[in-house]
Coordinates of C-alpha atoms in Angstrom, one line a residue:
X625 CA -1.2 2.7 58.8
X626 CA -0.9 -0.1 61.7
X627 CA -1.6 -3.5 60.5
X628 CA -2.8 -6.4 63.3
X629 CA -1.7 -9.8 63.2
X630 CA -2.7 -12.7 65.9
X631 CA -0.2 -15.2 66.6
X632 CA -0.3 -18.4 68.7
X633 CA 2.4 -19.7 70.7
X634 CA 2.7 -23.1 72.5
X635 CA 5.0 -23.5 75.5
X636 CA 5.8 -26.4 77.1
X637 CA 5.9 -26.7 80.6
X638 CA 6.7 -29.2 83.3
X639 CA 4.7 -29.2 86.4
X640 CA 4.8 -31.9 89.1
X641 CA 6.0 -34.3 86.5
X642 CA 3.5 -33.9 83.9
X643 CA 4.2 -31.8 80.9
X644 CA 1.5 -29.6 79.1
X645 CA 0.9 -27.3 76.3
X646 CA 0.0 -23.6 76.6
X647 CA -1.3 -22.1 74.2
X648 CA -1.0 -18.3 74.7
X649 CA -2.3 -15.4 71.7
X650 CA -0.1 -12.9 71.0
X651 CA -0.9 -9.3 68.7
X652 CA 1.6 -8.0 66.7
X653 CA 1.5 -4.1 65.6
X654 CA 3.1 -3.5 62.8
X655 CA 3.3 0.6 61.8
X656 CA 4.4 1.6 58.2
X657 CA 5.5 5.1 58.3
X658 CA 4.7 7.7 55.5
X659 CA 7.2 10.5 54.8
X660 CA 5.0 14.0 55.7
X661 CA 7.4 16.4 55.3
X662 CA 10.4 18.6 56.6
X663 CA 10.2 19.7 60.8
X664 CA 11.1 23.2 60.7
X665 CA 12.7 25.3 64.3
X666 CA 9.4 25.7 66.4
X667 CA 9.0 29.2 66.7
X668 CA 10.5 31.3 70.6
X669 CA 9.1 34.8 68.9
X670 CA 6.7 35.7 67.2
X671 CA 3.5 34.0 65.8
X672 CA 3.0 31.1 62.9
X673 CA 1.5 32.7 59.9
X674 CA -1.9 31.4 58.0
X675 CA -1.2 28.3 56.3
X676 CA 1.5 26.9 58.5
X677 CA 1.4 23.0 58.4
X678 CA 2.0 21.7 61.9
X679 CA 2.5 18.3 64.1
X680 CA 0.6 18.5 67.4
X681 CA 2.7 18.3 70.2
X682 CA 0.7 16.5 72.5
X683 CA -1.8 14.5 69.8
X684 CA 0.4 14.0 67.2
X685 CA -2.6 14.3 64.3
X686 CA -1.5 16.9 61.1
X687 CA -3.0 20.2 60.9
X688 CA -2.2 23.8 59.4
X689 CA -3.0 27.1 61.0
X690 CA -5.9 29.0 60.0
X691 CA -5.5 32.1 62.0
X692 CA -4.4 33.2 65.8
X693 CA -5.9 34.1 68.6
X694 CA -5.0 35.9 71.9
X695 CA -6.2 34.3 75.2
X696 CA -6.2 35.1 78.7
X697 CA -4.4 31.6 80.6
X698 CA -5.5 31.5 84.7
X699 CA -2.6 28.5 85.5
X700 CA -3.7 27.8 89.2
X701 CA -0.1 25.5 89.4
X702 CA 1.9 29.2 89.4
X703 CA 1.3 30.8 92.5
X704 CA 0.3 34.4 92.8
X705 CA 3.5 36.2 94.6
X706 CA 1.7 37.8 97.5
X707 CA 0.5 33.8 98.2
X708 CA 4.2 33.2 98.0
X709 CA 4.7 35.6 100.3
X710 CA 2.4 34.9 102.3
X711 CA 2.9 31.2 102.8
X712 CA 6.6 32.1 104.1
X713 CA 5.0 34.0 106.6
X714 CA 3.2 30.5 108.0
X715 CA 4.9 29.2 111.2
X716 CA 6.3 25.6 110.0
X717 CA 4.3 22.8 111.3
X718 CA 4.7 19.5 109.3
X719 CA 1.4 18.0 110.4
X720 CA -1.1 21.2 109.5
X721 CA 1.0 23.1 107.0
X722 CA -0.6 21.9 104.2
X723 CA -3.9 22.6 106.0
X724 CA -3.1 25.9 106.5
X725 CA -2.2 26.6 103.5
X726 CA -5.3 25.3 102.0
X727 CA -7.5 26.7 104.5
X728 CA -5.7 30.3 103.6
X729 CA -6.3 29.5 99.7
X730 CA -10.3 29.2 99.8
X731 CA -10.2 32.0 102.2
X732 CA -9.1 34.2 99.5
X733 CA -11.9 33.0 97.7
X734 CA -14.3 34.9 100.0
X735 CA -13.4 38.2 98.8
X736 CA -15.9 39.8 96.9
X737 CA -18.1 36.9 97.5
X738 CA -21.9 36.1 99.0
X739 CA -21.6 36.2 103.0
X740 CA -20.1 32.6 104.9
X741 CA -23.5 32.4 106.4
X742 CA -25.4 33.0 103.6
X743 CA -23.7 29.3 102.1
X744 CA -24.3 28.2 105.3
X745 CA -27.8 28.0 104.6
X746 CA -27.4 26.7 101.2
X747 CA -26.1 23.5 102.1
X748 CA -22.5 24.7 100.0
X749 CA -18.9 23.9 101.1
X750 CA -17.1 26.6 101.9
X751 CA -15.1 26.1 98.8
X752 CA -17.8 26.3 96.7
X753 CA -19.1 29.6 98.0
X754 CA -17.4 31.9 94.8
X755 CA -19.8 34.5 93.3
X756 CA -17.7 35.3 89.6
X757 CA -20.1 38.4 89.3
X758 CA -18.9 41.2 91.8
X759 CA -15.7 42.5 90.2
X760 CA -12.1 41.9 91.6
X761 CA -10.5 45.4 92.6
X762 CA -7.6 44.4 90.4
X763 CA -6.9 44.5 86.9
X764 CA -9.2 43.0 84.7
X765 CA -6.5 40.0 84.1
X766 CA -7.8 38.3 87.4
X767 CA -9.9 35.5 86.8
X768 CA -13.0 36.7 88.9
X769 CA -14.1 32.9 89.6
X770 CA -13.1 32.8 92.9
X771 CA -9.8 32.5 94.1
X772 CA -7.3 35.9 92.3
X773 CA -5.4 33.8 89.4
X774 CA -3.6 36.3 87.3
X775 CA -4.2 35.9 83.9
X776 CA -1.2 35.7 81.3
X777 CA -1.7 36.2 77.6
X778 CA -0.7 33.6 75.4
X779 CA -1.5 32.8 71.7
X780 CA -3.5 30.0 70.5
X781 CA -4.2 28.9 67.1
X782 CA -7.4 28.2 64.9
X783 CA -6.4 24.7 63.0
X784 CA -8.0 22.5 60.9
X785 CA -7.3 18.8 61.7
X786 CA -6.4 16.7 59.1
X787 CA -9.2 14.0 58.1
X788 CA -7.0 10.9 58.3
X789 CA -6.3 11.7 61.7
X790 CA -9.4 13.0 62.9
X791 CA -10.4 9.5 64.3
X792 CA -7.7 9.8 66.7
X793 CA -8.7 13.1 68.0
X794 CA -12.3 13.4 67.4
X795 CA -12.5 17.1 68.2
X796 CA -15.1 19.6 65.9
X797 CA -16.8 22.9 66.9
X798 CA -20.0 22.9 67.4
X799 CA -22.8 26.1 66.6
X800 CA -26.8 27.2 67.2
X801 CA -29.2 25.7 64.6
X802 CA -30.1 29.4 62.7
X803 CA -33.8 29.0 63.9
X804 CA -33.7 31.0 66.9
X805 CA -36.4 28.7 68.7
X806 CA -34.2 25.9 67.5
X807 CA -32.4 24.1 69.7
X808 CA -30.3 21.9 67.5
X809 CA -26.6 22.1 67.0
X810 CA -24.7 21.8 64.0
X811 CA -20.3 20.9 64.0
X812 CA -17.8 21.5 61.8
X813 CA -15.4 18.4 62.5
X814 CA -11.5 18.4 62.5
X815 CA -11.6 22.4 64.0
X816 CA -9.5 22.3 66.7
X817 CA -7.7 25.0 69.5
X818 CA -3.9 24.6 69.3
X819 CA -1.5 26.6 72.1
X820 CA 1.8 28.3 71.0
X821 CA 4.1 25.5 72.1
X822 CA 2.0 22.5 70.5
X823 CA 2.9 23.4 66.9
X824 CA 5.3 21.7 65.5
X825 CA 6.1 23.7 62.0
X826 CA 7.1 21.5 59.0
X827 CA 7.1 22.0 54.9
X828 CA 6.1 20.1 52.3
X829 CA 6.3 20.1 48.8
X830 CA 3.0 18.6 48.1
X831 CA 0.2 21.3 46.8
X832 CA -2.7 19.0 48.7
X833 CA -0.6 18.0 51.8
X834 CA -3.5 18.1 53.9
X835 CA -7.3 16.4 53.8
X836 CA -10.4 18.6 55.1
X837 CA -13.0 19.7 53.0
X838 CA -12.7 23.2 54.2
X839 CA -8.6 23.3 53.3
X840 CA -10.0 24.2 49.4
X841 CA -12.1 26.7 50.3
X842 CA -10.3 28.5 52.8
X843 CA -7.0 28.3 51.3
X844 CA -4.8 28.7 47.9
X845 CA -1.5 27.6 47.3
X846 CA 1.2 29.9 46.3
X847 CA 4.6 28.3 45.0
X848 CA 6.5 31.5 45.9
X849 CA 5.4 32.4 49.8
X850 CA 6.8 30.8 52.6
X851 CA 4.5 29.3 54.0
X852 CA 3.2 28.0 50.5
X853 CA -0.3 28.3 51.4
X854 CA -2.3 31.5 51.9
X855 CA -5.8 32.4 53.1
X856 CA -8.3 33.2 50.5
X857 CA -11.2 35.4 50.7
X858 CA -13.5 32.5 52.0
X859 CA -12.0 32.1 55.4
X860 CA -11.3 36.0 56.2
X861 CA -15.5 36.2 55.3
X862 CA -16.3 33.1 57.5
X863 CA -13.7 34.7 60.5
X864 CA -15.5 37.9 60.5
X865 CA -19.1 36.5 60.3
X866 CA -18.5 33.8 62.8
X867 CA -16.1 35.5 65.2
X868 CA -18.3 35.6 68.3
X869 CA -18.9 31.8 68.3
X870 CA -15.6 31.1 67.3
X871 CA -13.9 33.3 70.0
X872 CA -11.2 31.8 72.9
X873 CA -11.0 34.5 75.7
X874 CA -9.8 32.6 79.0
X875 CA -8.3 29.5 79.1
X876 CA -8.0 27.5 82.7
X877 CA -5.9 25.1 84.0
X878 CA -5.3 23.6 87.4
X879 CA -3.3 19.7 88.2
X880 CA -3.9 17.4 90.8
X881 CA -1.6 14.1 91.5
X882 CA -0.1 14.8 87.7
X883 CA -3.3 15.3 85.9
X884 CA -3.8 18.1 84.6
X885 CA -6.8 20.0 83.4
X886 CA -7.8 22.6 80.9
X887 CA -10.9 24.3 80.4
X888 CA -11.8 26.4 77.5
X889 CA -15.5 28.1 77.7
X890 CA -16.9 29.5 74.5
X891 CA -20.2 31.0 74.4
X892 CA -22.8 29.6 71.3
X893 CA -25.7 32.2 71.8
X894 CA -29.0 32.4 72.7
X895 CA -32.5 31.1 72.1
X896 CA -35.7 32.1 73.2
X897 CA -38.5 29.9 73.7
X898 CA -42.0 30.6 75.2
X899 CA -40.4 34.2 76.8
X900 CA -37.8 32.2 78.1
X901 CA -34.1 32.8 77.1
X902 CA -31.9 30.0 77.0
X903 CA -28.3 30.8 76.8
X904 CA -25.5 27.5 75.3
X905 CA -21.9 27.4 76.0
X906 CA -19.7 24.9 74.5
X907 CA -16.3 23.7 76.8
X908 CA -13.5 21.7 75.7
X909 CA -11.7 20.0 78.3
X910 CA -8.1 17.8 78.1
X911 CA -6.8 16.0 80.4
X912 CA -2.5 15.0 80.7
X913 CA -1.2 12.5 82.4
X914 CA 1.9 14.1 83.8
X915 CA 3.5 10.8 85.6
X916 CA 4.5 8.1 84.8
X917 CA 1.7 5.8 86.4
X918 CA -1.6 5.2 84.4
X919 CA -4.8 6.6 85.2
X920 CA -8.4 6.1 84.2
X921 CA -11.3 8.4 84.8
X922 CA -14.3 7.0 86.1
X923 CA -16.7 9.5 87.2
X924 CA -17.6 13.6 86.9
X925 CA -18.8 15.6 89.5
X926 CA -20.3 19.1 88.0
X927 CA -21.3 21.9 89.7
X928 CA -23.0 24.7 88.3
X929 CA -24.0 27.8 89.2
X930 CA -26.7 30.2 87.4
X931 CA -26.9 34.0 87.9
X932 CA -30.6 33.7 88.6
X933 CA -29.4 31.4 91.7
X934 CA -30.0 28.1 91.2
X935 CA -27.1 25.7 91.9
X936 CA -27.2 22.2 89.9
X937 CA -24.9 19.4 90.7
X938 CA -24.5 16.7 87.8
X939 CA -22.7 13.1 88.2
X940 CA -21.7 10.5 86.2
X941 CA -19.8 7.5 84.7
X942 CA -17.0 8.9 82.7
X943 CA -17.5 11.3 80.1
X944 CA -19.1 11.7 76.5
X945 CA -19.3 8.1 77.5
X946 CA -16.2 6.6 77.8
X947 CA -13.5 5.9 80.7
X948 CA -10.5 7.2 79.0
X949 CA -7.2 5.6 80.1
X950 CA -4.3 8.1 80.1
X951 CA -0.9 6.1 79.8
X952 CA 2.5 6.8 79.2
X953 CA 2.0 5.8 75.3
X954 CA -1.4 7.8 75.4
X955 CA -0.7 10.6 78.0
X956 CA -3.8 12.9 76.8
X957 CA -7.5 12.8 75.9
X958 CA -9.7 15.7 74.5
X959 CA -13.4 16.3 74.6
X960 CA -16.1 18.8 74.4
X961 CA -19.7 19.2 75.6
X962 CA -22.5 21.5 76.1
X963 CA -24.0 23.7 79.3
X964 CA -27.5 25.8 79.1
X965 CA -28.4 28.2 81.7
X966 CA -31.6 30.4 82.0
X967 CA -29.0 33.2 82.8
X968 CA -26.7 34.9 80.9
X969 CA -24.0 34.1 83.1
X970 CA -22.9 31.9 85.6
X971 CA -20.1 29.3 85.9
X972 CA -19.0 26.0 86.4
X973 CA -16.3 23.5 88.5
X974 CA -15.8 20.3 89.5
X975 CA -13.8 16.7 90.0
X976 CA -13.0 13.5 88.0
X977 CA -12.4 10.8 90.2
X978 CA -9.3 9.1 88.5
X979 CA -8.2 5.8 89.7
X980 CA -4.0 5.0 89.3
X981 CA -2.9 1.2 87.9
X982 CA -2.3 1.0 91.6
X983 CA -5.3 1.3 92.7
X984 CA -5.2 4.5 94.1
X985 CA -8.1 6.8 93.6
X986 CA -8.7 10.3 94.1
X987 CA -10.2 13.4 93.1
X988 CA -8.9 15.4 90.2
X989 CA -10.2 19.1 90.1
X990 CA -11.7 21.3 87.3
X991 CA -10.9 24.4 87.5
X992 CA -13.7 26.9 88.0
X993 CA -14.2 28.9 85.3
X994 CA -17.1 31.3 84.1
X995 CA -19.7 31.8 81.5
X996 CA -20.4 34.4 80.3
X997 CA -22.6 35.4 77.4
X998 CA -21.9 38.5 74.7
X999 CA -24.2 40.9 73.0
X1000 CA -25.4 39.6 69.7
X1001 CA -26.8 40.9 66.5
X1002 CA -30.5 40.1 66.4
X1003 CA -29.5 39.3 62.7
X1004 CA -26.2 37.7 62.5
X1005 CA -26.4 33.7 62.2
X1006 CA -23.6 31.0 62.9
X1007 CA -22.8 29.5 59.7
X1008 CA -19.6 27.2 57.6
X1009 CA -19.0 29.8 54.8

């Protein structure tokens, strides 16, 4: 609870002889803490268990654990070792190096890609010439968006968010209306994605330590299991019936001047209209401010590409409309929103123009990620429970 309280101060000064009265505001913050519970030993092995209340790392809001899931992470910060090797390779030149190595970078993007000329004609950067489609000759842990990103497997967590805190992190998965010519969604608030390393375990001896309307009906408290809390019936149903809206598969991340950016794509379904098929995605994006300047974003650039070959660019003033300003109190900011395409794949990257407390502006990339859609049952329907 933080409590606000306006003070005004006069200060006397002296100038040229003559003294006056300032009279400057001041805001106070005053923060009562409330006692939550016990931290426990985050866990190096090993995966939290169903029912495991948490503190988020990076948000700080109260949550417990629903149930895992195993994702696919393409980090664009850790190098591929053949690029390593190659880059050694470079002869040293400390005006083009950096050149050079970015030229060899979208390069490798070329491979298994529509023909240089072919862009040419488009009107498309060279950059921007990826086709996600054509399969990489690699393993299938290569993110086939472009340039080859290994993937590493890492475990993420379904959570609900506590209530109380959900106004600080106002996060909530969204699904298809059940009408299939419908095109309105419906959210479940305070459902959020957690990674591995953002829990931070703790116990409680409260029986109703956590406020969601869904924390009744998907879970049952049990004096004698550690964690005390246990997944009933409800949420295994809901899990199984709802597991192909609710899926993470690839997660992407790529910084730029100490922001970072993560993408997660999840595919809603599709709805047909008039013979036409229109397929939704949801995609959750956070930004972290990584230094220790402050940094606002002011505008998106979007790109997005459809199967059927039609190449959309969007732009605008901040996003879900706001200019969030990532400080060294407030390093981090969360948000999703919503892509269509009359395609059942294609996929989508971009820049946020950030702007420093210096002044200093440039162009923060998104990494480019894919969408891609999954076979449904003409009969199954997105639902709560």
């Amino acid at each position: 609870m933080e409590l606000m309280i306006g003070l005004t101060k006069c200060v006397k000064k002296n100038l040229l002889g003559v003294t006056i009265r300032i009279f400057t505001d001041q805001t106070m913050h005053y923060t009562r803490l409330a006692e939550v519970g016990r931290l426990e030993t985050p866990k190096i092995q090993g995966k939290y268990d169903t029912g495991q209340l948490f503190l988020h790392r990076v948000f700080g809001y109260r949550g417990v654990v629903l149930f895992p899931w195993l994702a696919r992470v393409y980090d664009r910060d850790i190098p591929n070792k053949r690029d390593s090797e190659y880059v050694k390779s470079i002869p040293y030149n400390r005006f083009h190096v950096r050149q050079i190595i970015f030229v060899y970078l979208r390069l490798k993007e070329f491979q298994n890609c529509m023909s240089l000329r072919m862009c040419m004609r488009m009107g498309m950067h060279v950059h921007t010439c990826v086709n996600p489609y054509t399969k990489c000759p690699d393993d299938a842990n290569y993110n086939h968006v472009g340039k080859e990103v290994k993937g590493r497997t890492h475990t993420f967590y379904q959570v609900l968010i506590d209530s109380r805190d959900c106004p600080y992190i106002v996060e909530a998965v969204t699904f298809l209306g059940n009408q299939d010519s419908s095109r309105s969604l419906y959210a479940i608030p305070g459902l959020d994605y957690v990674a591995h390393e953002d829990i931070f375990p703790y116990t409680t001896t409260e029986k109703q330590p956590l406020q969601h309307e869904l924390f009744d009906k998907f879970l049952m408290y049990y004096p004698d299991k550690d964690p005390p809390f246990g997944a009933q019936e409800t949420l295994r149903a809901w899990q199984k019936k709802n597991h192909p809206w609710l899926e993470l598969s690839d997660v992407h991340k790529e910084t730029t001047e100490n922001v970072r950016v993560t993408v997660i794509p999840f595919y809603m379904g599709c709805r047909e209209s008039q013979a036409t098929s229109v397929f939704w995605w949801r995609y959750c994006i956070r930004l972290e401010n990584l230094g220790d300047l402050t940094v606002q974003l002011r505008e998106r650039h979007w790109r997005i590409f459809s199967l059927s070959g039609t190449l959309e660019t969007v732009r605008g003033r901040g996003v879900v409309g706001q200019e969030p300003v990532l400080s060294s109190s407030l390093p981090a900011f969360q948000y999703s929103s919503h892509v269509s395409l009359q395609a059942p794949s294609g996929h989508m990257w971009g820049t946020f123009r950030m702007e420093r407390e210096d002044g200093y502006t440039f162009d923060c990339r998104i990494p480019p990620f894919s969408l891609e859609s999954k076979s449904e049952d003409p009969g199954a329907t997105a639902g709560v429970i």
